[in-house]
Amino acid sequence: MKCPLCGSSSVGKVGVEQYYCWNCFVEYQFQGDETRVYSVEEDGSLMEI
Ligand SMILES: [Zn+2]
């Protein structure tokens, strides 16, 4: 598993089909062929980017 944005392998699994990149501080969700990218806000909520 590598980050689709930066290519780093510093990616941790945080849920089902959910991964977090420790390099760009964003979360990914894989839904079929689609990859959604979220930034994690200070309050812990996710904002799609
Ligand atoms: Zn990354």
CSV table of N, CA and C and ligand atoms in Angstrom, one decimal:
chain,number,residue,atom,x,y,z
A,1,MET,N,0.8,-1.2,0.0
A,1,MET,CA,0.0,0.0,0.0
A,1,MET,C,0.9,1.2,0.0
A,2,LYS,N,0.7,2.1,-1.0
A,2,LYS,CA,1.4,3.4,-1.1
A,2,LYS,C,0.4,4.5,-1.2
A,3,CYS,N,0.8,5.6,-0.7
A,3,CYS,CA,-0.1,6.8,-0.8
A,3,CYS,C,-0.2,7.2,-2.3
A,4,PRO,N,-1.5,7.4,-2.7
A,4,PRO,CA,-1.7,7.8,-4.1
A,4,PRO,C,-1.3,9.2,-4.4
A,5,LEU,N,-1.1,10.0,-3.4
A,5,LEU,CA,-0.7,11.4,-3.6
A,5,LEU,C,0.8,11.5,-3.7
A,6,CYS,N,1.5,11.1,-2.6
A,6,CYS,CA,2.9,11.3,-2.5
A,6,CYS,C,3.8,10.1,-2.8
A,7,GLY,N,3.1,8.9,-2.9
A,7,GLY,CA,3.9,7.7,-3.2
A,7,GLY,C,4.6,7.1,-2.0
A,8,SER,N,4.5,7.7,-0.8
A,8,SER,CA,5.1,7.2,0.4
A,8,SER,C,4.5,6.0,0.9
A,9,SER,N,5.3,5.1,1.5
A,9,SER,CA,4.7,3.9,2.0
A,9,SER,C,4.4,4.0,3.5
A,10,SER,N,4.5,5.3,4.0
A,10,SER,CA,4.2,5.5,5.4
A,10,SER,C,2.7,5.7,5.6
A,11,VAL,N,2.0,4.6,5.2
A,11,VAL,CA,0.5,4.6,5.2
A,11,VAL,C,0.0,3.6,6.2
A,12,GLY,N,-0.9,4.0,7.1
A,12,GLY,CA,-1.4,3.1,8.0
A,12,GLY,C,-2.9,2.8,7.8
A,13,LYS,N,-3.3,1.6,8.1
A,13,LYS,CA,-4.7,1.3,7.9
A,13,LYS,C,-5.5,1.8,9.1
A,14,VAL,N,-6.6,2.5,8.9
A,14,VAL,CA,-7.4,3.0,10.0
A,14,VAL,C,-8.8,2.5,10.0
A,15,GLY,N,-9.2,1.7,9.0
A,15,GLY,CA,-10.5,1.1,9.0
A,15,GLY,C,-10.6,0.3,7.8
A,16,VAL,N,-11.9,-0.2,7.5
A,16,VAL,CA,-12.2,-1.0,6.4
A,16,VAL,C,-12.0,-0.1,5.1
A,17,GLU,N,-11.0,-0.4,4.3
A,17,GLU,CA,-10.8,0.3,3.1
A,17,GLU,C,-10.4,1.8,3.4
A,18,GLN,N,-9.9,2.0,4.6
A,18,GLN,CA,-9.5,3.4,5.0
A,18,GLN,C,-8.0,3.4,5.4
A,19,TYR,N,-7.3,4.3,4.9
A,19,TYR,CA,-5.9,4.4,5.1
A,19,TYR,C,-5.5,5.9,5.4
A,20,TYR,N,-4.4,6.0,6.2
A,20,TYR,CA,-4.0,7.3,6.6
A,20,TYR,C,-2.5,7.5,6.2
A,21,CYS,N,-2.2,8.6,5.5
A,21,CYS,CA,-0.8,8.8,5.1
A,21,CYS,C,-0.1,9.7,6.2
A,22,TRP,N,0.9,9.2,6.8
A,22,TRP,CA,1.6,10.0,7.8
A,22,TRP,C,2.5,11.1,7.2
A,23,ASN,N,2.7,11.0,5.9
A,23,ASN,CA,3.5,12.0,5.2
A,23,ASN,C,2.7,13.2,4.8
A,24,CYS,N,1.5,13.0,4.2
A,24,CYS,CA,0.7,14.2,3.8
A,24,CYS,C,-0.4,14.4,4.8
A,25,PHE,N,-0.6,13.6,5.8
A,25,PHE,CA,-1.6,13.8,6.8
A,25,PHE,C,-3.0,13.8,6.2
A,26,VAL,N,-3.3,12.9,5.3
A,26,VAL,CA,-4.6,12.8,4.7
A,26,VAL,C,-5.1,11.4,4.8
A,27,GLU,N,-6.4,11.2,4.8
A,27,GLU,CA,-7.0,9.9,4.9
A,27,GLU,C,-7.6,9.5,3.5
A,28,TYR,N,-7.5,8.2,3.2
A,28,TYR,CA,-8.0,7.8,1.9
A,28,TYR,C,-9.1,6.8,2.2
A,29,GLN,N,-10.1,6.8,1.3
A,29,GLN,CA,-11.1,5.7,1.4
A,29,GLN,C,-11.3,5.2,-0.1
A,30,PHE,N,-11.2,3.9,-0.2
A,30,PHE,CA,-11.3,3.2,-1.4
A,30,PHE,C,-12.7,2.6,-1.6
A,31,GLN,N,-13.4,3.1,-2.6
A,31,GLN,CA,-14.8,2.6,-2.8
A,31,GLN,C,-14.8,2.1,-4.2
A,32,GLY,N,-14.6,0.8,-4.4
A,32,GLY,CA,-14.5,0.2,-5.7
A,32,GLY,C,-13.4,0.8,-6.5
A,33,ASP,N,-13.6,1.5,-7.6
A,33,ASP,CA,-12.6,2.1,-8.4
A,33,ASP,C,-12.3,3.5,-8.0
A,34,GLU,N,-13.0,4.0,-7.0
A,34,GLU,CA,-12.9,5.4,-6.7
A,34,GLU,C,-12.0,5.5,-5.4
A,35,THR,N,-11.2,6.5,-5.4
A,35,THR,CA,-10.4,6.9,-4.3
A,35,THR,C,-10.9,8.2,-3.8
A,36,ARG,N,-11.3,8.3,-2.6
A,36,ARG,CA,-11.7,9.6,-2.0
A,36,ARG,C,-10.6,10.0,-1.0
A,37,VAL,N,-10.2,11.3,-1.0
A,37,VAL,CA,-9.2,11.8,-0.2
A,37,VAL,C,-9.7,12.8,0.8
A,38,TYR,N,-9.4,12.7,2.0
A,38,TYR,CA,-10.0,13.6,3.0
A,38,TYR,C,-8.8,14.1,3.8
A,39,SER,N,-9.0,15.4,4.2
A,39,SER,CA,-8.0,16.0,5.2
A,39,SER,C,-8.7,15.8,6.5
A,40,VAL,N,-7.9,15.6,7.5
A,40,VAL,CA,-8.5,15.5,8.9
A,40,VAL,C,-8.4,16.8,9.6
A,41,GLU,N,-9.5,17.4,9.9
A,41,GLU,CA,-9.6,18.7,10.6
A,41,GLU,C,-9.2,18.6,12.0
A,42,GLU,N,-8.9,19.8,12.6
A,42,GLU,CA,-8.5,19.8,14.0
A,42,GLU,C,-9.4,19.1,15.0
A,43,ASP,N,-10.7,19.2,14.6
A,43,ASP,CA,-11.7,18.6,15.5
A,43,ASP,C,-11.9,17.1,15.2
A,44,GLY,N,-11.1,16.6,14.3
A,44,GLY,CA,-11.2,15.1,14.0
A,44,GLY,C,-12.2,14.8,12.9
A,45,SER,N,-12.9,15.8,12.4
A,45,SER,CA,-13.8,15.5,11.3
A,45,SER,C,-13.0,15.4,10.0
A,46,LEU,N,-13.6,14.8,8.9
A,46,LEU,CA,-13.0,14.6,7.7
A,46,LEU,C,-13.6,15.6,6.6
A,47,MET,N,-12.7,16.2,5.9
A,47,MET,CA,-13.2,17.1,4.8
A,47,MET,C,-12.6,16.6,3.5
A,48,GLU,N,-13.5,16.3,2.5
A,48,GLU,CA,-13.1,15.8,1.2
A,48,GLU,C,-12.2,16.8,0.5
A,49,ILE,N,-11.1,16.4,-0.1
A,49,ILE,CA,-10.3,17.3,-0.9
A,49,ILE,C,-10.0,16.7,-2.2
B,1,ZN,ZN,0.9,10.8,1.2
